[in-house]
Steps between C-alpha positions, in 0.01 A plus 500: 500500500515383867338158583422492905427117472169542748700693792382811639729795531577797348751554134671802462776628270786757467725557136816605562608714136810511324579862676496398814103565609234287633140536427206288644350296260080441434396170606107413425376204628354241237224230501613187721872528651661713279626870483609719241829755462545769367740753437563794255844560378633844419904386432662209299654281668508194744276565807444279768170412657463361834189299592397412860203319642433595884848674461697245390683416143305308329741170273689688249445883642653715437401483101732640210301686228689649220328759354599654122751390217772271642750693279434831637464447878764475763657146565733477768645208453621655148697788764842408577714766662965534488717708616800541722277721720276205619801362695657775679729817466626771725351782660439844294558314208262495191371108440341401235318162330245419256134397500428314145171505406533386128158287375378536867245717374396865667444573856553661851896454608572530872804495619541513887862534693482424888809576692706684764463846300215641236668499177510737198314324226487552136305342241563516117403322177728299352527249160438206659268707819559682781829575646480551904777751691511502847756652761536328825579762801539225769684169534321189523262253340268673251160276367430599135171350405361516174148475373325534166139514400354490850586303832724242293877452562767475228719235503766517753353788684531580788845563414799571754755775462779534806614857550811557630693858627424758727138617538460880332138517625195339671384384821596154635158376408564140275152571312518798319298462150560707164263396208426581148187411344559567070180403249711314176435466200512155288844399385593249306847314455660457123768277301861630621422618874356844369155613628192733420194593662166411310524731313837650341731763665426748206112485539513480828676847517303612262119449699670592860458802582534601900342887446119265461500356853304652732492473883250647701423418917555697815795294569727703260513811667396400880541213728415368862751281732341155516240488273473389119576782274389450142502639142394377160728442190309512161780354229218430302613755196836469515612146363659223633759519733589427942335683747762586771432682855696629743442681831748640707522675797717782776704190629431184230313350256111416566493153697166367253378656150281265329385538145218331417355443075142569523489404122566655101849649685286691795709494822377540875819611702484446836780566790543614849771685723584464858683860520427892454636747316521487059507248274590468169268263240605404183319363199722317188334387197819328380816693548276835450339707775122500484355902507519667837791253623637517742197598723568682849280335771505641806393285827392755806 
């Protein structure tokens, strides 16, 4: 609730989710000087809710609302991240480092890498969560940020690498962007440095099964330069596991895919391409290939 304190003007409000969206919010006007919020939430998670009067911030804005159990949702100040390859390496070499996301509960993982060159990126589970592999084709200063349940930082990102060698590909553009956007599941840490997911390693092979997901959308079999292609991902039936997308095209990998949990493990996939010619999508529950992966898309 929103106390105006007598002044005339005009509230409004915006929620920014844990996935990255922003929705307006309903504001209804009370007896006196006061005006309600509201929002509905469709994700766990901390979202952020900005209230203006006559377009300003109000004291406090924006607002931090956690929504759902604290012990399932994504923390990121539980995220830390190691690894030789958030300091540097050579060119057409494999680098590698570690995002651990023990008791930080489940959420979106972004990873982005800004540099001289795109980069080959790789994404895989791991005991203690998600091990990152990245080859550099261009010396210079690369930016690795990290993010975790939404708009939120990890500690220490942005991180730094320095490349150093010849460059093997690439333009001599100093913002090139590679990104990976993974859906994890809980983990939790254990006496003696070992690790498990929520639930063990033998039931969790047991209830995933890759051959239930379903994806369905125009953007799996055509595309259009410069406009959002999209598809759907139903994981609904096939158990718990990480979502992981990946586009690429005649000359490199797709500059943006964004994956988006609409809720109970429904994914929106969104993502865009700047050249013609055809493109490859594919769709990982896990380390298995979803049915109908990889997709041929073809963009007239």
């Amino acid at each position: 609730m929103v106390q105006r304190n007598g002044a005339r003007g005009v509230v409004d409000a915006k929620v920014h989710t844990p996935s990255g969206s922003s929705e307006e919010c309903y504001v209804t006007d009370l007896d006196g000087d006061k005006s309600a919020i509201r929002f509905i939430p469709r994700e766990n998670g901390v979202h952020s809710i900005d209230v203006r009067f006559n377009g300003c911030h109000i004291p406090g804005s924006p607002f931090n609302v956690r929504v759902g159990d604290p012990g399932l949702i994504a923390d990121p100040g539980m995220v830390t991240a190691h690894g030789a390859g958030l300091l540097g390496g050579n060119t057409g070499v494999p680098l590698e480092f570690v995002v651990n996301t023990c008791n930080a509960g489940s959420g979106a993982l972004s990873v982005n890498i800004d540099g001289p060159s795109k980069v080959k990126m790789d994404c895989r589970e791991c005991p203690e969560g998600y091990r990152i592999t990245y080859t550099p084709m261009a010396p210079g200063n690369y930016l690795i940020t990290i993010k975790y349940g939404g708009p939120q930082h990890i500690v220490g990102s942005p991180f730094k690498a320095k490349i150093t060698g010849t460059r093997l590909s690439g333009g001599h553009s100093l913002h090139e962007t590679s990104s990976v956007l993974v859906e994890t599941v809980t983990k939790t840490s254990k006496v003696g440095g070992a690790y498990s997911s929520s639930s063990s390693t033998t039931s969790a092979k047991l209830t995933c099964d890759a051959s239930k997901v379903v994806c369905r959308g125009p953007g799996l079999s055509k595309a259009l330069v410069g406009q959002k292609n999209n598809f759907t991902v139903d994981c609904s039936k096939a158990g718990t596991n990480m979502l992981m997308v990946g586009v690429h095209g005649p000359l490199a990998p797709c500059e943006e895919v964004y994956v988006k949990h609409m809720g109970n493990k429904l994914y929106n996939v969104t993502y865009t391409v700047k050249d013609k010619g055809s493109y490859t999508v594919i769709v990982k529950w896990g380390d298995d290939s979803v049915p109908g992966s990889p997709y041929k898309v073809t963009v007239p």
